[in-house]
Amino acid sequence: MRKTDRELGMLRQISRRDFIQGSSLAALGLMLPAGCTRADNSSTESTSSFGYPPTRTGMRGSHPGSFETAHALVRGGLRFDNPVDLAEEYDAVIVGAGISGLTAAYEYRKRFGPESRILVLDNHDDFGGHAKRNEFHQGGDMRLSWGGTMNLEFLSFSDTVLQFLAELGIDVQQLSKDLDFHYGADGPAIWFDADTYGRDILVPGFSMYSRNLDTLDKIDQFPISESDRAALKRFYLSDTNVLDGMSEGEVEHVLHRTSYAEFLSRHAGLPEEVVGLFTKATDGYWGVQPHSLSSSEAMSAWLPGSHLLGDYADRGAGLVESEVVAMFPDGNASIARLLVRSLIPAVAPVGNARDIATLRFDYSQLDRSEAAVRLRLESTAVHVENEDGHVAVTYVRDGKNSRVRARHCVLACYHAIIPYLCPEVPEEQKEAQRYQVKHPMLVTNVLLRSGKAFEQLGFTGAYCPGRLHAKTWLIKGVNTAGYDQGGDVEGPVPVMFWGMVAPPRQDVPIHDQLREARQVLLEMRFEDFEREVRTVLDGMLGPTGFDVAEDILAITVNRWPHGYSYGYLDLWDPDWEDGQAPHEIARQPIGNITIANSDAAASAYTQAAIEEAMRAVGELT
Ligand SMILES: Cc1cc2nc3c(=O)[nH]c(=O)nc-3n(C[C@H](O)[C@H](O)[C@H](O)COP(=O)(O)OP(=O)(O)OC[C@H]3O[C@@H](n4cnc5c(N)ncnc54)[C@H](O)[C@@H]3O)c2cc1C
């Protein structure tokens, strides 16, 4: 029987709810339609009320207070009339302080001069967008993890991006060489939970992803029927070319017009329950489940099947992404931090890319009137318009509805909000922007008192086919950029839970699947995630003596209702003609307003966010 909330330690005081009780409550008041205008026109010098957001725990990512204003605009049709004009003048206002917005600010100064006055607005209480640092001190020494974007697949970077990273002082080759973290691939396991499979069973040494014939006997431990186990073994063992004798068109159909789930059942002959074991296998990597991915796309995410494609294997699995990556201990938050440091040196007067992970930033320096670049957090842009050769930007912060003007504006925010922000965008372009429905994603970090239980059980990462988060990894430390966790599991160690929320309905178009899953994610409370990770850790590690009520020091949920940028999918999108793809239409400039964000590339990658920022700044005249 599952433990009660009390037995799981749900009622204990751990580090988790501090933010919700904090400054964001004031922002929640923003939902009130009346009284949106409560501003004076004095400068909006930030105080240090932001504290140090990377150490906040509880609900992060789209945290309470960050999205209500935008939702009031988009869902509630609220107008933010009568803003108060601030006595601040800028060359550029940038909406969004993710990698793209920060790169736009950096590029703007390069192009228009270091004296350029720039205001960067972001609705969150921390900068970086998906590039979010999770910093823990609850166990004594600092422990780092990341809340969103993780690694740099630098082998595919353009010279422009490599040059940009080099300017920030980042040696990606060295960073990659220094990396000793493998997302659990060096100690894989599969964990079957009692709620779904009747009893908790951990099977260390087995990965669903690789076709490792030496570990097939592990399948005997799977809590599925004997015939299902035999079918799964046959699947891995077989080398029958299921495409044999097919025409070119039929091969194309199997690879690109057949879902991976259907491929497994129809072509690989797997029974329904065995196909179900793969349902969550693409959750983190794609943010789309195998019933909505083509077989080729799923195999590009390392799912097995290419061994059944004969000579066509390259066309199915040839897409496999690079496993060679570079990484900072806080993921790509280090890039955001290097950018902020370059734009506003006062946040961290000393330091560089080789020790960026260890620096504590002074957030009180982000928005100072004497600085050329100001970064204003907890500020949601609600209206942007061209006006007599400049751009007027209205934003809401702390219940106040204010307006600033600038020569230029770069919208580095999600494209789906632009039609509401910027009514002058032509209808066809708005339609294209609405097409960019981001994938809802989830990264939950749990700080354990120690990682010994993982060592005892002999695994570093597990696939959990029955749970909310598809995967979990022990983070013994990404020991780069000055950070060294020591690789020790005796002391506090973060464990990451990675995944997405399954769409409530699978049989609807992909955009509806994504929107519906987003709504579920938004409606989940912190307690729901807490109960989930406690239940998993109890079931998985409990047999070693791990005490779920005592051995959890902190929980940080990074929820991303607007996660990965929508990239076109085999089963759902036509082959757009050159220039006619939604992202190409969506990113067109409107007067002195240009459009960045990884949405502008229809590609959920850091390099895309960087490239699109450079293009957007390049379009400003
Ligand atoms: C969980 C996760 C893992 C990922 N892992 C990787 C990875 O390992 N490698 C990789 O290359 N990429 C990864 N990505 C993709 C990642 O999205 C990009 O790498 C990149 O960080 C996107 O940056 P961006 O600036 O375009 O968008 P964002 O990071 O989304 O930044 C946009 C910012 O604008 C803000 N904003 C929106 N509207 C407004 C408004 N009206 N007013 C003010 N602010 C607004 C948003 O809240 C946000 O802070 C990952 C993404 C997620 C979600």
XYZ file of C-alpha atoms and ligand atoms in Angstrom:
674
model
C 0.000 0.000 0.000
C 1.224 3.482 -0.845
C 2.256 5.738 2.014
C 0.039 8.524 3.264
C 1.046 12.147 2.737
C 2.272 12.260 6.322
C 4.399 9.136 5.878
C 5.797 10.564 2.651
C 6.922 13.613 4.601
C 4.580 15.991 2.794
C 3.896 17.955 5.938
C 7.553 18.469 6.803
C 9.118 21.877 6.465
C 11.525 21.537 3.620
C 12.685 24.234 1.318
C 9.857 24.564 -1.141
C 7.149 27.129 -0.619
C 9.166 30.194 0.159
C 8.649 31.857 -3.168
C 4.918 31.416 -3.288
C 4.664 33.253 0.015
C 6.970 35.944 -1.232
C 6.899 38.891 -3.508
C 4.824 37.231 -6.188
C 1.677 37.591 -4.129
C 1.723 41.268 -4.933
C 1.933 40.395 -8.588
C -1.036 38.071 -8.325
C -3.086 41.156 -7.621
C -2.383 42.145 -11.204
C -5.279 40.056 -12.330
C -7.607 42.776 -11.129
C -8.870 44.588 -14.187
C -9.575 47.840 -12.446
C -6.760 49.873 -11.049
C -4.256 48.570 -13.557
C -2.949 52.101 -13.610
C -1.247 52.750 -10.368
C 1.978 54.376 -11.381
C 3.891 57.522 -10.953
C 6.312 58.668 -13.600
C 9.375 58.467 -11.471
C 12.147 56.152 -12.461
C 11.574 52.517 -11.578
C 14.860 51.808 -9.891
C 14.724 48.256 -8.652
C 15.581 47.579 -5.114
C 17.169 44.360 -3.945
C 13.690 42.969 -3.258
C 14.452 40.298 -5.815
C 16.948 38.751 -3.433
C 18.742 35.883 -5.109
C 16.194 33.957 -7.220
C 18.391 30.962 -8.194
C 18.129 29.638 -4.631
C 14.347 29.796 -4.563
C 12.623 26.453 -4.398
C 9.004 25.358 -4.725
C 7.191 26.203 -7.930
C 9.645 27.729 -10.382
C 9.739 28.021 -14.165
C 6.322 29.517 -14.816
C 6.015 30.461 -11.164
C 2.998 32.103 -9.529
C 3.087 35.782 -10.354
C 4.827 35.361 -13.700
C 1.984 34.530 -16.052
C -1.228 36.024 -14.667
C -0.876 39.357 -16.465
C -0.209 37.685 -19.809
C -3.147 35.355 -19.300
C -5.384 38.280 -18.390
C -4.363 39.849 -21.713
C -4.651 36.722 -23.856
C -7.406 34.728 -22.194
C -9.315 37.470 -20.418
C -9.086 40.094 -23.166
C -8.046 42.605 -20.525
C -6.859 45.992 -21.805
C -4.138 47.879 -20.018
C -5.216 51.381 -20.906
C -3.918 54.676 -19.585
C -0.370 53.650 -18.841
C 1.775 56.205 -17.109
C 4.708 57.418 -19.205
C 7.989 56.922 -17.440
C 10.769 59.469 -17.652
C 13.120 56.929 -19.180
C 14.547 56.986 -22.690
C 15.947 54.023 -24.533
C 17.435 53.128 -27.854
C 15.948 49.671 -27.617
C 13.417 47.835 -25.510
C 13.711 44.074 -25.602
C 10.799 41.940 -24.501
C 11.998 38.658 -22.991
C 15.217 38.005 -21.066
C 15.771 34.471 -22.314
C 18.917 33.576 -24.254
C 17.406 35.221 -27.322
C 16.499 38.521 -25.641
C 19.835 38.758 -23.849
C 21.689 37.972 -27.073
C 19.645 40.675 -28.807
C 20.789 43.201 -26.193
C 24.393 42.063 -26.635
C 24.187 42.248 -30.404
C 22.431 45.617 -30.284
C 25.351 47.137 -28.403
C 27.790 45.678 -30.873
C 25.873 47.057 -33.816
C 24.690 50.414 -32.468
C 27.455 51.175 -29.969
C 28.234 50.373 -26.327
C 26.603 53.591 -25.152
C 23.201 52.376 -26.410
C 20.552 52.540 -23.727
C 18.641 49.286 -23.532
C 15.785 48.083 -21.357
C 15.160 44.333 -21.184
C 11.799 43.266 -19.755
C 10.888 39.827 -18.486
C 7.834 38.556 -16.670
C 9.756 36.150 -14.413
C 11.584 36.905 -11.158
C 14.828 35.652 -12.700
C 16.415 36.156 -16.098
C 17.350 33.439 -18.605
C 13.909 32.210 -19.732
C 14.326 28.441 -20.066
C 17.988 28.874 -19.144
C 17.298 28.656 -15.430
C 19.720 27.996 -12.621
C 18.631 25.905 -9.617
C 21.042 26.468 -6.745
C 20.773 24.558 -3.471
C 22.495 25.165 -0.136
C 20.224 23.134 2.131
C 22.817 20.404 2.631
C 25.723 22.768 3.329
C 27.865 23.074 0.221
C 26.366 24.562 -2.914
C 24.741 22.072 -5.259
C 23.848 23.119 -8.784
C 21.327 21.870 -11.260
C 19.379 23.314 -14.154
C 15.709 24.084 -14.470
C 15.369 24.085 -18.243
C 17.779 24.147 -21.150
C 20.696 21.854 -20.470
C 23.398 21.313 -23.014
C 25.092 22.655 -26.104
C 25.017 20.367 -29.143
C 27.914 22.335 -30.469
C 28.884 20.068 -33.368
C 25.944 21.528 -35.272
C 26.644 25.163 -34.381
C 27.250 27.705 -37.126
C 30.461 29.725 -37.141
C 28.399 32.713 -36.036
C 27.240 30.943 -32.884
C 30.697 29.527 -32.146
C 32.192 33.002 -32.556
C 29.534 34.471 -30.267
C 30.258 31.870 -27.566
C 33.982 32.505 -27.963
C 33.342 36.229 -27.404
C 31.685 35.294 -24.122
C 34.859 33.377 -23.289
C 33.335 29.929 -23.745
C 35.645 27.220 -25.080
C 33.022 24.634 -26.056
C 35.582 22.000 -26.989
C 37.192 22.201 -23.570
C 33.824 22.335 -21.833
C 32.876 19.148 -23.637
C 36.151 17.427 -22.753
C 35.665 18.325 -19.085
C 32.183 16.828 -19.021
C 31.699 13.604 -17.094
C 27.904 13.589 -16.829
C 25.934 11.193 -19.019
C 22.258 11.629 -18.172
C 22.243 8.274 -16.427
C 23.445 6.447 -19.529
C 26.398 5.035 -17.575
C 24.049 3.300 -15.120
C 20.654 2.905 -16.788
C 17.615 1.254 -15.250
C 13.914 0.892 -15.762
C 11.581 1.329 -12.827
C 8.077 -0.158 -12.766
C 5.859 1.393 -10.114
C 3.278 -0.347 -7.983
C 0.420 2.006 -8.913
C 0.745 1.077 -12.575
C 2.305 -2.379 -12.526
C 1.108 -3.861 -9.225
C 4.453 -3.759 -7.463
C 7.617 -1.689 -7.476
C 10.381 -3.295 -9.509
C 13.709 -1.688 -10.307
C 15.646 -3.322 -13.127
C 19.178 -1.872 -13.119
C 21.418 -2.394 -16.125
C 18.649 -2.210 -18.711
C 17.848 0.570 -21.155
C 14.759 0.542 -23.371
C 16.673 2.681 -25.817
C 19.653 0.611 -26.782
C 19.503 -2.742 -28.485
C 21.860 -4.395 -26.066
C 21.479 -8.125 -26.636
C 23.596 -8.904 -23.566
C 20.961 -7.514 -21.216
C 17.878 -9.186 -22.687
C 17.569 -11.551 -19.729
C 16.674 -8.499 -17.614
C 13.326 -8.489 -19.432
C 12.430 -11.576 -17.369
C 11.993 -9.228 -14.396
C 9.424 -7.037 -16.185
C 5.941 -7.198 -14.587
C 4.186 -8.019 -17.851
C 2.861 -11.310 -19.165
C 5.222 -14.033 -20.303
C 4.093 -13.700 -23.911
C 4.682 -9.933 -23.792
C 8.172 -10.496 -22.419
C 8.877 -12.957 -25.206
C 7.585 -10.460 -27.795
C 9.854 -7.718 -26.454
C 12.866 -10.021 -26.581
C 12.010 -11.042 -30.152
C 11.779 -7.365 -31.086
C 15.299 -6.613 -29.891
C 16.724 -9.865 -31.266
C 15.151 -9.747 -34.716
C 17.042 -8.453 -37.714
C 14.234 -8.982 -40.217
C 13.955 -6.103 -42.639
C 10.301 -5.101 -42.273
C 10.604 -2.837 -45.311
C 11.722 -5.659 -47.575
C 9.849 -5.659 -50.877
C 8.229 -2.266 -50.325
C 8.131 0.423 -52.978
C 9.886 3.745 -52.415
C 6.524 5.316 -51.566
C 5.673 2.605 -49.078
C 9.049 2.960 -47.358
C 8.505 6.698 -47.155
C 5.099 6.054 -45.655
C 6.443 3.747 -42.951
C 9.274 6.091 -42.005
C 7.565 9.458 -42.166
C 3.809 8.943 -42.234
C 3.478 6.129 -39.710
C 3.619 6.893 -36.014
C 6.289 5.127 -34.011
C 3.549 3.525 -31.886
C 1.975 2.112 -35.041
C 5.366 1.034 -36.368
C 5.940 -0.962 -33.195
C 2.591 -2.684 -33.328
C 2.076 -3.156 -37.046
C 5.602 -3.634 -38.386
C 7.528 -4.845 -35.354
C 4.638 -6.993 -34.130
C 4.631 -5.796 -30.533
C 1.488 -6.326 -28.435
C -0.299 -3.271 -27.080
C 1.056 -3.522 -23.555
C 4.630 -3.687 -24.808
C 4.079 -0.703 -27.106
C 2.778 1.053 -23.994
C 6.187 0.631 -22.361
C 7.566 3.101 -24.913
C 4.808 5.689 -24.450
C 6.897 8.013 -22.311
C 10.233 7.312 -23.941
C 10.251 10.536 -25.973
C 8.678 12.788 -23.325
C 11.758 14.773 -22.388
C 13.621 14.739 -25.640
C 10.733 15.590 -27.978
C 7.898 16.752 -25.772
C 5.668 14.593 -27.988
C 4.693 10.971 -27.410
C 5.254 8.123 -29.902
C 1.662 8.080 -31.125
C 2.237 11.545 -32.568
C 5.824 11.144 -33.765
C 6.778 9.429 -36.988
C 8.888 6.298 -36.690
C 11.809 8.196 -38.175
C 11.493 11.021 -35.621
C 11.273 8.593 -32.706
C 14.326 6.685 -33.887
C 16.174 9.986 -34.160
C 15.648 10.197 -30.409
C 17.445 6.866 -29.956
C 14.339 4.707 -29.769
C 14.948 1.201 -31.089
C 13.690 0.049 -34.478
C 16.336 0.941 -37.012
C 17.617 -2.647 -36.781
C 14.409 -3.650 -38.583
C 14.925 -1.281 -41.497
C 17.626 -3.136 -43.439
C 19.415 -0.863 -45.889
C 17.017 1.923 -45.018
C 18.315 2.129 -41.444
C 20.205 5.290 -42.259
C 17.020 6.966 -43.367
C 15.240 6.054 -40.191
C 17.986 6.397 -37.688
C 20.300 8.598 -39.691
C 18.802 11.565 -37.935
C 20.197 10.501 -34.588
C 21.304 13.607 -32.803
C 24.803 14.138 -31.580
C 25.703 12.675 -28.224
C 28.711 14.992 -28.096
C 27.670 17.950 -25.999
C 29.158 20.651 -23.827
C 27.582 21.540 -20.513
C 27.703 23.949 -17.626
C 26.724 22.810 -14.104
C 23.570 24.942 -14.262
C 22.898 24.137 -17.909
C 22.674 27.051 -20.291
C 21.890 29.397 -17.408
C 25.636 30.016 -17.433
C 25.291 31.490 -20.923
C 22.492 33.763 -19.719
C 24.669 34.788 -16.782
C 27.664 35.501 -18.997
C 25.450 37.663 -21.188
C 24.025 39.570 -18.223
C 27.496 40.057 -16.824
C 28.682 41.421 -20.143
C 25.692 43.798 -20.365
C 25.679 44.851 -16.697
C 29.175 44.220 -15.249
C 28.140 45.424 -11.792
C 26.217 42.196 -11.159
C 29.500 40.330 -10.719
C 32.574 42.570 -10.921
C 35.034 39.681 -11.194
C 34.827 36.341 -12.934
C 34.716 34.818 -16.374
C 33.439 31.800 -18.317
C 35.834 29.519 -16.449
C 34.280 30.250 -13.065
C 30.850 31.601 -13.991
C 29.079 28.683 -12.315
C 30.404 29.667 -8.896
C 29.605 33.385 -8.994
C 26.819 34.876 -6.943
C 25.144 37.692 -8.843
C 23.990 40.885 -7.212
C 20.448 41.214 -8.513
C 20.100 44.717 -7.070
C 22.370 45.888 -9.912
C 20.118 44.664 -12.706
C 18.002 47.775 -13.061
C 20.017 50.879 -12.152
C 19.293 54.236 -13.738
C 23.000 55.004 -14.194
C 23.608 51.839 -16.248
C 23.326 51.788 -20.040
C 21.552 48.435 -19.932
C 18.722 47.785 -17.500
C 17.080 44.431 -16.932
C 13.659 44.721 -15.356
C 12.213 41.528 -13.942
C 8.610 40.731 -12.985
C 7.584 43.029 -15.822
C 5.128 41.765 -18.436
C 4.880 43.663 -21.714
C 1.209 44.077 -22.629
C 1.235 46.488 -25.552
C 3.837 47.332 -28.178
C 3.254 49.742 -31.045
C 5.053 51.789 -33.640
C 4.506 55.477 -33.042
C 6.054 58.327 -35.068
C 9.400 56.692 -35.778
C 9.771 55.048 -32.399
C 8.151 52.256 -30.443
C 5.980 52.588 -27.343
C 6.002 49.640 -24.957
C 3.522 49.267 -22.125
C 4.319 46.819 -19.379
C 2.878 45.839 -16.028
C 5.033 45.457 -12.977
C 4.052 45.312 -9.362
C 0.491 46.346 -10.183
C 1.662 49.393 -12.108
C 0.923 49.974 -15.735
C 3.802 51.913 -17.300
C 4.967 52.974 -20.751
C 8.459 53.546 -22.114
C 9.567 54.624 -25.578
C 12.550 53.610 -27.664
C 13.871 53.818 -31.197
C 13.657 50.081 -31.577
C 12.011 47.071 -30.041
C 12.912 43.393 -30.300
C 10.214 40.937 -29.303
C 12.173 37.968 -27.980
C 9.100 36.494 -26.279
C 6.906 33.594 -27.357
C 5.350 34.198 -30.733
C 1.913 33.098 -29.619
C 1.541 36.207 -27.444
C 2.581 38.686 -30.147
C -0.879 39.012 -31.762
C -2.183 40.255 -28.402
C 0.817 42.444 -27.632
C 1.020 44.057 -30.988
C -2.382 44.503 -32.636
C -0.866 46.187 -35.712
C 0.679 42.881 -36.876
C -1.028 41.871 -40.149
C -3.649 39.130 -39.820
C -1.721 36.528 -41.841
C 1.327 37.056 -39.639
C -0.772 36.763 -36.477
C -2.129 33.484 -37.782
C 1.431 32.233 -38.272
C 2.403 33.350 -34.761
C -0.537 31.481 -33.266
C 0.768 28.358 -34.978
C 3.822 28.406 -32.704
C 2.336 26.433 -29.811
C 5.183 25.546 -27.510
C 5.461 22.115 -25.906
C 4.747 21.999 -22.174
C 7.788 20.597 -20.364
C 8.773 19.729 -16.835
C 12.070 19.590 -14.924
C 11.871 18.857 -11.193
C 14.986 18.882 -9.032
C 15.025 17.156 -5.662
C 17.959 17.576 -3.307
C 18.647 14.346 -1.396
C 20.580 14.141 1.843
C 22.830 11.674 0.064
C 22.990 9.659 -3.145
C 24.103 6.434 -1.480
C 20.859 4.640 -2.268
C 21.525 4.998 -6.002
C 25.006 3.590 -5.548
C 23.708 0.701 -3.476
C 21.140 -0.188 -6.112
C 23.664 0.197 -8.931
C 22.090 2.780 -11.191
C 22.394 6.489 -12.004
C 19.268 7.044 -14.045
C 15.935 5.331 -14.563
C 13.190 5.361 -17.146
C 9.802 5.302 -15.393
C 7.131 4.239 -17.915
C 4.282 4.565 -15.422
C 4.983 7.937 -13.829
C 4.562 11.645 -14.500
C 8.256 12.317 -15.096
C 9.537 9.884 -17.678
C 13.111 9.890 -16.472
C 15.173 10.547 -13.423
C 18.928 11.067 -13.058
C 21.338 11.393 -10.226
C 23.435 14.521 -10.723
C 26.798 13.752 -9.233
C 27.903 17.085 -10.636
C 28.606 18.606 -14.006
C 32.035 19.668 -12.900
C 32.847 22.485 -15.275
C 33.154 26.295 -15.154
C 34.781 26.343 -11.716
C 32.248 24.050 -10.058
C 33.322 20.763 -8.532
C 30.804 18.602 -6.718
C 33.463 16.007 -6.145
C 31.499 13.082 -7.584
C 30.773 11.988 -4.044
C 27.390 10.431 -3.235
C 27.873 10.524 0.540
C 26.733 14.135 0.786
C 23.777 16.047 -0.680
C 23.039 15.269 -4.316
C 20.383 16.628 -6.670
C 18.171 14.172 -8.509
C 16.495 15.430 -11.630
C 13.066 14.348 -12.839
C 12.497 15.122 -16.516
C 9.497 14.978 -18.745
C 6.182 16.436 -19.780
C 2.504 16.082 -19.015
C 0.790 13.554 -21.261
C -1.920 15.125 -23.412
C -5.341 14.206 -21.985
C -6.487 13.247 -25.508
C -4.260 11.548 -28.052
C -6.746 11.522 -30.911
C -6.830 15.268 -31.542
C -4.501 17.444 -33.651
C -1.078 18.040 -32.180
C -1.707 21.713 -31.415
C -4.736 20.737 -29.321
C -2.721 18.016 -27.590
C -0.109 20.589 -26.621
C -2.651 23.171 -25.453
C -4.585 20.632 -23.396
C -1.430 19.261 -21.782
C -0.381 22.831 -20.985
C -3.644 23.447 -19.189
C -3.186 20.309 -17.086
C 0.330 21.427 -16.195
C -0.863 24.886 -15.195
C -3.599 23.485 -12.999
C -1.248 21.206 -11.063
C -0.276 22.442 -7.632
C 3.134 22.177 -6.053
C 1.743 19.481 -3.741
C 0.885 17.313 -6.756
C 4.489 17.335 -7.922
C 5.786 16.884 -4.407
C 3.594 13.831 -3.788
C 4.717 12.428 -7.126
C 8.465 12.705 -6.557
C 8.187 11.489 -2.969
C 6.186 8.462 -4.101
C 8.730 7.632 -6.798
C 11.743 8.046 -4.528
C 10.096 5.994 -1.809
C 9.255 3.153 -4.178
C 12.550 3.249 -6.010
C 15.010 3.813 -3.160
C 12.986 2.662 -0.135
C 14.422 -0.894 -0.146
C 17.865 0.525 0.758
C 16.568 2.231 3.887
C 16.136 5.601 2.176
C 13.649 7.486 4.364
C 11.510 9.622 2.110
C 10.262 11.708 5.033
C 13.781 12.500 6.264
C 16.124 12.316 3.310
C 14.680 15.003 1.042
C 16.122 18.450 1.671
C 14.518 20.561 -1.052
C 12.222 20.330 -4.067
C 12.186 22.703 -7.024
C 9.598 22.241 -9.747
C 10.465 23.983 -13.013
C 7.289 23.876 -15.007
C 7.309 25.193 -18.545
C 3.803 25.484 -20.001
C 5.568 27.237 -22.904
C 8.571 24.945 -23.290
C 10.168 23.712 -26.513
C 9.488 25.785 -29.605
C 7.215 23.991 -32.011
C 9.296 22.252 -34.692
C 7.463 20.828 -37.667
C 6.436 17.216 -37.346
C 6.157 14.555 -40.040
C 2.641 13.515 -39.109
C 1.187 16.967 -38.641
C 2.788 19.469 -40.953
C 2.983 19.815 -44.710
C 6.284 20.497 -46.473
C 6.062 24.263 -46.488
C 7.350 26.078 -49.534
C 10.364 28.327 -49.018
C 9.312 31.445 -47.133
C 5.835 30.063 -46.442
C 6.478 28.161 -43.226
C 4.648 29.724 -40.259
C 7.873 30.705 -38.469
C 9.123 32.532 -41.553
C 5.907 34.524 -41.845
C 5.665 35.054 -38.088
C 9.083 36.682 -37.699
C 8.705 39.486 -40.245
C 9.567 42.963 -38.912
C 6.793 45.471 -38.254
C 8.227 48.970 -38.591
C 10.797 49.398 -35.840
C 9.766 46.170 -34.140
C 11.624 42.966 -34.993
C 11.037 39.449 -33.786
C 13.484 36.974 -32.214
C 13.077 33.898 -29.914
C 13.739 30.279 -30.840
C 10.151 30.245 -32.164
C 11.461 32.338 -35.047
C 13.481 29.297 -36.170
C 10.822 26.716 -35.274
C 13.644 25.000 -33.441
C 13.959 24.295 -29.708
C 17.669 24.911 -29.441
C 19.878 27.455 -27.772
C 21.733 28.079 -31.008
C 18.409 28.927 -32.667
C 17.632 31.475 -29.936
C 21.044 33.070 -30.532
C 20.845 33.108 -34.340
C 17.337 34.548 -34.346
C 18.376 37.349 -31.989
C 21.181 38.281 -34.347
C 18.846 38.278 -37.335
C 16.266 40.370 -35.489
C 18.837 43.005 -34.499
C 20.271 42.930 -38.023
C 16.830 43.864 -39.374
C 16.728 47.089 -37.334
C 17.664 50.148 -39.296
C 12.980 21.910 -20.341
C 13.749 22.427 -21.523
C 14.967 21.864 -21.856
C 15.686 22.337 -22.947
N 16.904 21.793 -23.214
C 17.653 22.300 -24.200
C 18.987 21.826 -24.393
O 19.461 20.970 -23.657
N 19.718 22.367 -25.398
C 19.213 23.358 -26.199
O 19.938 23.827 -27.087
N 17.952 23.829 -26.034
C 17.160 23.329 -25.061
N 15.902 23.827 -24.840
C 15.348 24.802 -25.766
C 15.392 26.235 -25.246
O 14.054 26.646 -25.325
C 16.253 27.134 -26.045
O 17.494 26.569 -25.895
C 16.330 28.615 -25.568
O 16.699 28.673 -24.223
C 15.080 29.435 -25.818
O 15.404 30.793 -25.547
P 14.477 31.990 -25.958
O 15.093 33.222 -25.433
O 14.171 31.910 -27.403
O 13.078 31.713 -25.219
P 12.742 31.672 -23.677
O 13.814 31.015 -22.924
O 11.369 31.140 -23.586
O 12.728 33.203 -23.238
C 11.660 34.084 -23.538
C 11.362 34.917 -22.324
O 10.389 35.915 -22.666
C 9.475 35.985 -21.603
N 8.229 36.610 -22.042
C 7.235 36.059 -22.799
N 6.251 36.968 -22.980
C 6.631 38.086 -22.317
C 6.025 39.357 -22.133
N 4.847 39.655 -22.674
N 6.676 40.271 -21.376
C 7.879 39.987 -20.814
N 8.497 38.795 -20.980
C 7.882 37.863 -21.725
C 9.314 34.535 -21.220
O 8.652 34.350 -20.017
C 10.756 34.101 -21.198
O 11.353 34.397 -19.966
C 15.165 23.385 -23.744
C 13.916 23.941 -23.415
C 13.225 23.481 -22.316
C 11.903 24.105 -21.977
